[in-house]
């Protein structure tokens, strides 16, 4: 699956190529939107499911950072209104 944030199949955070998981940046009801628009990144197990990973107990900061970086990248070619229509909210303000 193609990502708008990365070209190499490696952890977006630490660059390892070991034990990678595909992470949908906007998951839940927006999973299909993430698939269609490349709102995905590879994360190692630690950064995906570990304590400080996006789905971990203390992963809120990383989760927020990924959402903001993805929105910024999308808005390089689209409007904020386009993004909000897709995802349902703004992560930058």
PDB file of N, CA and C in Angstrom:
ATOM      1  N   UNK A   1       0.840  -1.174   0.000  1.00  0.00           N
ATOM      2  CA  UNK A   1       0.000   0.000   0.000  1.00  0.00           C
ATOM      3  C   UNK A   1       0.892   1.246   0.000  1.00  0.00           C
ATOM      4  N   UNK A   2       0.530   2.217  -0.784  1.00  0.00           N
ATOM      5  CA  UNK A   2       1.338   3.419  -0.925  1.00  0.00           C
ATOM      6  C   UNK A   2       0.982   4.461   0.146  1.00  0.00           C
ATOM      7  N   UNK A   3       2.004   5.050   0.720  1.00  0.00           N
ATOM      8  CA  UNK A   3       1.856   6.071   1.754  1.00  0.00           C
ATOM      9  C   UNK A   3       2.214   7.441   1.196  1.00  0.00           C
ATOM     10  N   UNK A   4       1.497   8.466   1.638  1.00  0.00           N
ATOM     11  CA  UNK A   4       1.875   9.824   1.234  1.00  0.00           C
ATOM     12  C   UNK A   4       3.019  10.359   2.093  1.00  0.00           C
ATOM     13  N   UNK A   5       3.340   9.671   3.182  1.00  0.00           N
ATOM     14  CA  UNK A   5       4.387  10.150   4.090  1.00  0.00           C
ATOM     15  C   UNK A   5       5.722   9.427   3.952  1.00  0.00           C
ATOM     16  N   UNK A   6       5.739   8.237   3.381  1.00  0.00           N
ATOM     17  CA  UNK A   6       7.005   7.521   3.295  1.00  0.00           C
ATOM     18  C   UNK A   6       7.075   6.697   2.014  1.00  0.00           C
ATOM     19  N   UNK A   7       8.311   6.496   1.568  1.00  0.00           N
ATOM     20  CA  UNK A   7       8.525   5.701   0.359  1.00  0.00           C
ATOM     21  C   UNK A   7       9.175   4.362   0.668  1.00  0.00           C
ATOM     22  N   UNK A   8       9.921   4.277   1.751  1.00  0.00           N
ATOM     23  CA  UNK A   8      10.614   3.039   2.115  1.00  0.00           C
ATOM     24  C   UNK A   8       9.788   2.234   3.105  1.00  0.00           C
ATOM     25  N   UNK A   9       9.875   0.918   2.994  1.00  0.00           N
ATOM     26  CA  UNK A   9       9.179   0.040   3.936  1.00  0.00           C
ATOM     27  C   UNK A   9      10.051  -0.116   5.172  1.00  0.00           C
ATOM     28  N   UNK A  10       9.888   0.830   6.095  1.00  0.00           N
ATOM     29  CA  UNK A  10      10.629   0.869   7.350  1.00  0.00           C
ATOM     30  C   UNK A  10       9.772   1.589   8.372  1.00  0.00           C
ATOM     31  N   UNK A  11      10.099   1.422   9.633  1.00  0.00           N
ATOM     32  CA  UNK A  11       9.346   2.115  10.675  1.00  0.00           C
ATOM     33  C   UNK A  11       9.471   3.625  10.467  1.00  0.00           C
ATOM     34  N   UNK A  12       8.372   4.307  10.427  1.00  0.00           N
ATOM     35  CA  UNK A  12       8.348   5.752  10.210  1.00  0.00           C
ATOM     36  C   UNK A  12       9.110   6.490  11.306  1.00  0.00           C
ATOM     37  N   UNK A  13       9.141   5.923  12.500  1.00  0.00           N
ATOM     38  CA  UNK A  13       9.768   6.585  13.649  1.00  0.00           C
ATOM     39  C   UNK A  13      11.245   6.246  13.771  1.00  0.00           C
ATOM     40  N   UNK A  14      11.586   4.955  13.826  1.00  0.00           N
ATOM     41  CA  UNK A  14      12.966   4.563  14.133  1.00  0.00           C
ATOM     42  C   UNK A  14      13.726   3.983  12.940  1.00  0.00           C
ATOM     43  N   UNK A  15      13.053   3.794  11.819  1.00  0.00           N
ATOM     44  CA  UNK A  15      13.662   3.338  10.558  1.00  0.00           C
ATOM     45  C   UNK A  15      14.042   1.861  10.530  1.00  0.00           C
ATOM     46  N   UNK A  16      13.699   1.091  11.546  1.00  0.00           N
ATOM     47  CA  UNK A  16      13.980  -0.340  11.486  1.00  0.00           C
ATOM     48  C   UNK A  16      13.121  -0.988  10.395  1.00  0.00           C
ATOM     49  N   UNK A  17      13.590  -2.111   9.884  1.00  0.00           N
ATOM     50  CA  UNK A  17      12.813  -2.857   8.902  1.00  0.00           C
ATOM     51  C   UNK A  17      12.321  -4.178   9.499  1.00  0.00           C
ATOM     52  N   UNK A  18      12.478  -4.325  10.791  1.00  0.00           N
ATOM     53  CA  UNK A  18      12.121  -5.559  11.497  1.00  0.00           C
ATOM     54  C   UNK A  18      10.715  -5.467  12.093  1.00  0.00           C
ATOM     55  N   UNK A  19       9.927  -6.505  11.910  1.00  0.00           N
ATOM     56  CA  UNK A  19       8.609  -6.653  12.546  1.00  0.00           C
ATOM     57  C   UNK A  19       7.702  -5.446  12.286  1.00  0.00           C
ATOM     58  N   UNK A  20       7.487  -5.146  11.021  1.00  0.00           N
ATOM     59  CA  UNK A  20       6.694  -3.973  10.639  1.00  0.00           C
ATOM     60  C   UNK A  20       5.202  -4.265  10.609  1.00  0.00           C
ATOM     61  N   UNK A  21       4.436  -3.247  10.970  1.00  0.00           N
ATOM     62  CA  UNK A  21       2.974  -3.291  10.906  1.00  0.00           C
ATOM     63  C   UNK A  21       2.534  -2.093  10.066  1.00  0.00           C
ATOM     64  N   UNK A  22       1.522  -2.295   9.246  1.00  0.00           N
ATOM     65  CA  UNK A  22       0.941  -1.182   8.496  1.00  0.00           C
ATOM     66  C   UNK A  22      -0.049  -0.470   9.398  1.00  0.00           C
ATOM     67  N   UNK A  23       0.166   0.802   9.630  1.00  0.00           N
ATOM     68  CA  UNK A  23      -0.706   1.585  10.516  1.00  0.00           C
ATOM     69  C   UNK A  23      -1.555   2.554   9.704  1.00  0.00           C
ATOM     70  N   UNK A  24      -2.854   2.485   9.894  1.00  0.00           N
ATOM     71  CA  UNK A  24      -3.782   3.441   9.298  1.00  0.00           C
ATOM     72  C   UNK A  24      -3.820   4.657  10.221  1.00  0.00           C
ATOM     73  N   UNK A  25      -3.365   5.788   9.726  1.00  0.00           N
ATOM     74  CA  UNK A  25      -3.246   6.988  10.560  1.00  0.00           C
ATOM     75  C   UNK A  25      -4.609   7.424  11.081  1.00  0.00           C
ATOM     76  N   UNK A  26      -5.599   7.378  10.222  1.00  0.00           N
ATOM     77  CA  UNK A  26      -6.976   7.666  10.640  1.00  0.00           C
ATOM     78  C   UNK A  26      -7.705   6.334  10.565  1.00  0.00           C
ATOM     79  N   UNK A  27      -7.914   5.710  11.717  1.00  0.00           N
ATOM     80  CA  UNK A  27      -8.457   4.356  11.752  1.00  0.00           C
ATOM     81  C   UNK A  27      -9.931   4.388  12.141  1.00  0.00           C
ATOM     82  N   UNK A  28     -10.453   3.279  12.508  1.00  0.00           N
ATOM     83  CA  UNK A  28     -11.880   3.196  12.831  1.00  0.00           C
ATOM     84  C   UNK A  28     -12.713   3.476  11.595  1.00  0.00           C
ATOM     85  N   UNK A  29     -13.670   4.395  11.698  1.00  0.00           N
ATOM     86  CA  UNK A  29     -14.541   4.670  10.552  1.00  0.00           C
ATOM     87  C   UNK A  29     -13.814   5.287   9.358  1.00  0.00           C
ATOM     88  N   UNK A  30     -12.608   5.802   9.576  1.00  0.00           N
ATOM     89  CA  UNK A  30     -11.839   6.421   8.488  1.00  0.00           C
ATOM     90  C   UNK A  30     -10.789   5.491   7.889  1.00  0.00           C
ATOM     91  N   UNK A  31     -10.839   4.225   8.228  1.00  0.00           N
ATOM     92  CA  UNK A  31      -9.846   3.268   7.724  1.00  0.00           C
ATOM     93  C   UNK A  31      -9.851   3.191   6.198  1.00  0.00           C
ATOM     94  N   UNK A  32     -11.023   3.119   5.585  1.00  0.00           N
ATOM     95  CA  UNK A  32     -11.109   3.036   4.123  1.00  0.00           C
ATOM     96  C   UNK A  32     -10.617   4.320   3.471  1.00  0.00           C
ATOM     97  N   UNK A  33     -10.870   5.454   4.096  1.00  0.00           N
ATOM     98  CA  UNK A  33     -10.370   6.736   3.592  1.00  0.00           C
ATOM     99  C   UNK A  33      -8.846   6.737   3.644  1.00  0.00           C
ATOM    100  N   UNK A  34      -8.287   6.198   4.720  1.00  0.00           N
ATOM    101  CA  UNK A  34      -6.827   6.094   4.849  1.00  0.00           C
ATOM    102  C   UNK A  34      -6.265   5.212   3.743  1.00  0.00           C
ATOM    103  N   UNK A  35      -6.899   4.078   3.487  1.00  0.00           N
ATOM    104  CA  UNK A  35      -6.456   3.182   2.412  1.00  0.00           C
ATOM    105  C   UNK A  35      -6.459   3.900   1.068  1.00  0.00           C
ATOM    106  N   UNK A  36      -7.541   4.547   0.764  1.00  0.00           N
ATOM    107  CA  UNK A  36      -7.720   5.179  -0.550  1.00  0.00           C
ATOM    108  C   UNK A  36      -6.753   6.331  -0.784  1.00  0.00           C
ATOM    109  N   UNK A  37      -6.415   7.075   0.270  1.00  0.00           N
ATOM    110  CA  UNK A  37      -5.615   8.292   0.132  1.00  0.00           C
ATOM    111  C   UNK A  37      -4.164   8.154   0.566  1.00  0.00           C
ATOM    112  N   UNK A  38      -3.747   6.972   0.973  1.00  0.00           N
ATOM    113  CA  UNK A  38      -2.358   6.770   1.392  1.00  0.00           C
ATOM    114  C   UNK A  38      -2.052   7.311   2.772  1.00  0.00           C
ATOM    115  N   UNK A  39      -3.062   7.376   3.620  1.00  0.00           N
ATOM    116  CA  UNK A  39      -2.869   7.861   4.990  1.00  0.00           C
ATOM    117  C   UNK A  39      -2.435   6.692   5.873  1.00  0.00           C
ATOM    118  N   UNK A  40      -1.322   6.089   5.494  1.00  0.00           N
ATOM    119  CA  UNK A  40      -0.780   4.931   6.200  1.00  0.00           C
ATOM    120  C   UNK A  40       0.729   5.091   6.333  1.00  0.00           C
ATOM    121  N   UNK A  41       1.289   4.458   7.338  1.00  0.00           N
ATOM    122  CA  UNK A  41       2.739   4.378   7.500  1.00  0.00           C
ATOM    123  C   UNK A  41       3.071   3.013   8.073  1.00  0.00           C
ATOM    124  N   UNK A  42       4.304   2.603   7.872  1.00  0.00           N
ATOM    125  CA  UNK A  42       4.792   1.400   8.534  1.00  0.00           C
ATOM    126  C   UNK A  42       5.372   1.796   9.881  1.00  0.00           C
ATOM    127  N   UNK A  43       5.047   0.990  10.888  1.00  0.00           N
ATOM    128  CA  UNK A  43       5.593   1.162  12.230  1.00  0.00           C
ATOM    129  C   UNK A  43       6.084  -0.194  12.721  1.00  0.00           C
ATOM    130  N   UNK A  44       7.189  -0.187  13.462  1.00  0.00           N
ATOM    131  CA  UNK A  44       7.629  -1.422  14.103  1.00  0.00           C
ATOM    132  C   UNK A  44       6.634  -1.746  15.222  1.00  0.00           C
ATOM    133  N   UNK A  45       6.722  -2.961  15.736  1.00  0.00           N
ATOM    134  CA  UNK A  45       5.779  -3.357  16.781  1.00  0.00           C
ATOM    135  C   UNK A  45       5.833  -2.421  17.988  1.00  0.00           C
ATOM    136  N   UNK A  46       7.023  -1.984  18.359  1.00  0.00           N
ATOM    137  CA  UNK A  46       7.158  -1.088  19.517  1.00  0.00           C
ATOM    138  C   UNK A  46       6.412   0.218  19.296  1.00  0.00           C
ATOM    139  N   UNK A  47       6.577   0.823  18.122  1.00  0.00           N
ATOM    140  CA  UNK A  47       5.920   2.110  17.849  1.00  0.00           C
ATOM    141  C   UNK A  47       4.459   1.964  17.443  1.00  0.00           C
ATOM    142  N   UNK A  48       4.035   0.729  17.193  1.00  0.00           N
ATOM    143  CA  UNK A  48       2.634   0.502  16.861  1.00  0.00           C
ATOM    144  C   UNK A  48       1.834   0.069  18.088  1.00  0.00           C
ATOM    145  N   UNK A  49       2.314  -0.952  18.785  1.00  0.00           N
ATOM    146  CA  UNK A  49       1.543  -1.531  19.883  1.00  0.00           C
ATOM    147  C   UNK A  49       2.215  -1.449  21.244  1.00  0.00           C
ATOM    148  N   UNK A  50       3.461  -0.999  21.281  1.00  0.00           N
ATOM    149  CA  UNK A  50       4.174  -0.911  22.559  1.00  0.00           C
ATOM    150  C   UNK A  50       3.592   0.170  23.465  1.00  0.00           C
ATOM    151  N   UNK A  51       4.104   0.275  24.652  1.00  0.00           N
ATOM    152  CA  UNK A  51       3.600   1.227  25.644  1.00  0.00           C
ATOM    153  C   UNK A  51       3.524   2.650  25.105  1.00  0.00           C
ATOM    154  N   UNK A  52       4.534   3.059  24.324  1.00  0.00           N
ATOM    155  CA  UNK A  52       4.550   4.406  23.759  1.00  0.00           C
ATOM    156  C   UNK A  52       4.166   4.409  22.275  1.00  0.00           C
ATOM    157  N   UNK A  53       3.701   3.275  21.776  1.00  0.00           N
ATOM    158  CA  UNK A  53       3.241   3.186  20.395  1.00  0.00           C
ATOM    159  C   UNK A  53       1.878   3.839  20.228  1.00  0.00           C
ATOM    160  N   UNK A  54       1.466   4.019  19.003  1.00  0.00           N
ATOM    161  CA  UNK A  54       0.206   4.737  18.740  1.00  0.00           C
ATOM    162  C   UNK A  54      -1.009   4.075  19.390  1.00  0.00           C
ATOM    163  N   UNK A  55      -0.968   2.761  19.584  1.00  0.00           N
ATOM    164  CA  UNK A  55      -2.080   2.067  20.230  1.00  0.00           C
ATOM    165  C   UNK A  55      -1.757   1.697  21.679  1.00  0.00           C
ATOM    166  N   UNK A  56      -0.654   2.208  22.192  1.00  0.00           N
ATOM    167  CA  UNK A  56      -0.234   1.896  23.552  1.00  0.00           C
ATOM    168  C   UNK A  56      -0.786   2.872  24.574  1.00  0.00           C
ATOM    169  N   UNK A  57      -0.501   2.579  25.814  1.00  0.00           N
ATOM    170  CA  UNK A  57      -1.010   3.364  26.944  1.00  0.00           C
ATOM    171  C   UNK A  57      -0.581   4.831  26.878  1.00  0.00           C
ATOM    172  N   UNK A  58       0.643   5.093  26.403  1.00  0.00           N
ATOM    173  CA  UNK A  58       1.167   6.459  26.363  1.00  0.00           C
ATOM    174  C   UNK A  58       1.426   6.936  24.934  1.00  0.00           C
ATOM    175  N   UNK A  59       0.661   6.437  23.993  1.00  0.00           N
ATOM    176  CA  UNK A  59       0.901   6.731  22.584  1.00  0.00           C
ATOM    177  C   UNK A  59       0.187   7.934  22.012  1.00  0.00           C
ATOM    178  N   UNK A  60      -0.489   8.706  22.846  1.00  0.00           N
ATOM    179  CA  UNK A  60      -1.273   9.833  22.328  1.00  0.00           C
ATOM    180  C   UNK A  60      -0.434  10.849  21.566  1.00  0.00           C
ATOM    181  N   UNK A  61       0.761  11.135  22.034  1.00  0.00           N
ATOM    182  CA  UNK A  61       1.603  12.137  21.361  1.00  0.00           C
ATOM    183  C   UNK A  61       2.015  11.677  19.965  1.00  0.00           C
ATOM    184  N   UNK A  62       2.433  10.422  19.848  1.00  0.00           N
ATOM    185  CA  UNK A  62       2.824   9.890  18.544  1.00  0.00           C
ATOM    186  C   UNK A  62       1.616   9.832  17.611  1.00  0.00           C
ATOM    187  N   UNK A  63       0.488   9.415  18.123  1.00  0.00           N
ATOM    188  CA  UNK A  63      -0.738   9.350  17.337  1.00  0.00           C
ATOM    189  C   UNK A  63      -1.094  10.741  16.796  1.00  0.00           C
ATOM    190  N   UNK A  64      -1.042  11.734  17.658  1.00  0.00           N
ATOM    191  CA  UNK A  64      -1.347  13.114  17.264  1.00  0.00           C
ATOM    192  C   UNK A  64      -0.337  13.618  16.228  1.00  0.00           C
ATOM    193  N   UNK A  65       0.934  13.333  16.444  1.00  0.00           N
ATOM    194  CA  UNK A  65       1.985  13.770  15.522  1.00  0.00           C
ATOM    195  C   UNK A  65       1.765  13.188  14.120  1.00  0.00           C
ATOM    196  N   UNK A  66       1.446  11.898  14.035  1.00  0.00           N
ATOM    197  CA  UNK A  66       1.199  11.272  12.740  1.00  0.00           C
ATOM    198  C   UNK A  66       0.002  11.893  12.034  1.00  0.00           C
ATOM    199  N   UNK A  67      -1.059  12.142  12.779  1.00  0.00           N
ATOM    200  CA  UNK A  67      -2.253  12.760  12.199  1.00  0.00           C
ATOM    201  C   UNK A  67      -1.942  14.160  11.672  1.00  0.00           C
ATOM    202  N   UNK A  68      -1.178  14.927  12.422  1.00  0.00           N
ATOM    203  CA  UNK A  68      -0.824  16.287  11.998  1.00  0.00           C
ATOM    204  C   UNK A  68       0.101  16.265  10.779  1.00  0.00           C
ATOM    205  N   UNK A  69       1.104  15.410  10.784  1.00  0.00           N
ATOM    206  CA  UNK A  69       2.033  15.338   9.652  1.00  0.00           C
ATOM    207  C   UNK A  69       1.316  14.888   8.380  1.00  0.00           C
ATOM    208  N   UNK A  70       0.415  13.958   8.525  1.00  0.00           N
ATOM    209  CA  UNK A  70      -0.336  13.475   7.369  1.00  0.00           C
ATOM    210  C   UNK A  70      -1.239  14.579   6.817  1.00  0.00           C
ATOM    211  N   UNK A  71      -1.914  15.291   7.690  1.00  0.00           N
ATOM    212  CA  UNK A  71      -2.772  16.392   7.234  1.00  0.00           C
ATOM    213  C   UNK A  71      -1.958  17.464   6.523  1.00  0.00           C
ATOM    214  N   UNK A  72      -0.806  17.821   7.086  1.00  0.00           N
ATOM    215  CA  UNK A  72       0.055  18.822   6.441  1.00  0.00           C
ATOM    216  C   UNK A  72       0.464  18.380   5.044  1.00  0.00           C
ATOM    217  N   UNK A  73       0.838  17.124   4.910  1.00  0.00           N
ATOM    218  CA  UNK A  73       1.251  16.599   3.606  1.00  0.00           C
ATOM    219  C   UNK A  73       0.080  16.630   2.618  1.00  0.00           C
ATOM    220  N   UNK A  74      -1.073  16.204   3.048  1.00  0.00           N
ATOM    221  CA  UNK A  74      -2.259  16.207   2.190  1.00  0.00           C
ATOM    222  C   UNK A  74      -2.591  17.624   1.730  1.00  0.00           C
ATOM    223  N   UNK A  75      -2.455  18.581   2.639  1.00  0.00           N
ATOM    224  CA  UNK A  75      -2.809  19.966   2.327  1.00  0.00           C
ATOM    225  C   UNK A  75      -1.788  20.657   1.423  1.00  0.00           C
ATOM    226  N   UNK A  76      -0.694  20.008   1.108  1.00  0.00           N
ATOM    227  CA  UNK A  76       0.232  20.560   0.117  1.00  0.00           C
ATOM    228  C   UNK A  76      -0.392  20.544  -1.270  1.00  0.00           C
ATOM    229  N   UNK A  77      -1.334  19.642  -1.492  1.00  0.00           N
ATOM    230  CA  UNK A  77      -1.977  19.533  -2.809  1.00  0.00           C
ATOM    231  C   UNK A  77      -3.492  19.733  -2.756  1.00  0.00           C
ATOM    232  N   UNK A  78      -4.039  19.897  -1.551  1.00  0.00           N
ATOM    233  CA  UNK A  78      -5.487  20.029  -1.370  1.00  0.00           C
ATOM    234  C   UNK A  78      -5.768  21.121  -0.343  1.00  0.00           C
ATOM    235  N   UNK A  79      -7.018  21.458  -0.186  1.00  0.00           N
ATOM    236  CA  UNK A  79      -7.400  22.482   0.796  1.00  0.00           C
ATOM    237  C   UNK A  79      -7.712  21.839   2.143  1.00  0.00           C
ATOM    238  N   UNK A  80      -7.730  22.650   3.161  1.00  0.00           N
ATOM    239  CA  UNK A  80      -8.126  22.178   4.491  1.00  0.00           C
ATOM    240  C   UNK A  80      -9.570  21.685   4.455  1.00  0.00           C
ATOM    241  N   UNK A  81     -10.403  22.389   3.708  1.00  0.00           N
ATOM    242  CA  UNK A  81     -11.803  21.977   3.597  1.00  0.00           C
ATOM    243  C   UNK A  81     -11.915  20.579   2.987  1.00  0.00           C
ATOM    244  N   UNK A  82     -11.073  20.287   1.973  1.00  0.00           N
ATOM    245  CA  UNK A  82     -11.060  18.949   1.378  1.00  0.00           C
ATOM    246  C   UNK A  82     -10.703  17.898   2.430  1.00  0.00           C
ATOM    247  N   UNK A  83      -9.706  18.220   3.254  1.00  0.00           N
ATOM    248  CA  UNK A  83      -9.286  17.282   4.285  1.00  0.00           C
ATOM    249  C   UNK A  83     -10.414  17.034   5.284  1.00  0.00           C
ATOM    250  N   UNK A  84     -11.047  18.095   5.730  1.00  0.00           N
ATOM    251  CA  UNK A  84     -12.127  17.961   6.719  1.00  0.00           C
ATOM    252  C   UNK A  84     -13.290  17.167   6.137  1.00  0.00           C
ATOM    253  N   UNK A  85     -13.579  17.335   4.849  1.00  0.00           N
ATOM    254  CA  UNK A  85     -14.631  16.535   4.226  1.00  0.00           C
ATOM    255  C   UNK A  85     -14.296  15.053   4.257  1.00  0.00           C
ATOM    256  N   UNK A  86     -13.022  14.722   4.103  1.00  0.00           N
ATOM    257  CA  UNK A  86     -12.596  13.313   4.121  1.00  0.00           C
ATOM    258  C   UNK A  86     -12.603  12.719   5.520  1.00  0.00           C
ATOM    259  N   UNK A  87     -11.993  13.420   6.459  1.00  0.00           N
ATOM    260  CA  UNK A  87     -11.717  12.869   7.794  1.00  0.00           C
ATOM    261  C   UNK A  87     -12.738  13.322   8.848  1.00  0.00           C
ATOM    262  N   UNK A  88     -13.340  14.474   8.641  1.00  0.00           N
ATOM    263  CA  UNK A  88     -14.354  14.931   9.564  1.00  0.00           C
ATOM    264  C   UNK A  88     -13.892  15.916  10.615  1.00  0.00           C
ATOM    265  N   UNK A  89     -12.592  16.214  10.614  1.00  0.00           N
ATOM    266  CA  UNK A  89     -12.063  17.208  11.564  1.00  0.00           C
ATOM    267  C   UNK A  89     -10.680  17.680  11.153  1.00  0.00           C
ATOM    268  N   UNK A  90     -10.229  18.719  11.808  1.00  0.00           N
ATOM    269  CA  UNK A  90      -8.927  19.329  11.571  1.00  0.00           C
ATOM    270  C   UNK A  90      -8.005  18.995  12.741  1.00  0.00           C
ATOM    271  N   UNK A  91      -6.800  18.552  12.449  1.00  0.00           N
ATOM    272  CA  UNK A  91      -5.836  18.202  13.504  1.00  0.00           C
ATOM    273  C   UNK A  91      -4.756  19.256  13.687  1.00  0.00           C
ATOM    274  N   UNK A  92      -4.819  20.349  12.949  1.00  0.00           N
ATOM    275  CA  UNK A  92      -3.726  21.323  12.984  1.00  0.00           C
ATOM    276  C   UNK A  92      -4.005  22.563  13.826  1.00  0.00           C
ATOM    277  N   UNK A  93      -5.212  22.855  14.134  1.00  0.00           N
ATOM    278  CA  UNK A  93      -5.502  24.054  14.957  1.00  0.00           C
ATOM    279  C   UNK A  93      -5.946  23.688  16.350  1.00  0.00           C
TER     280      UNK A  93
END
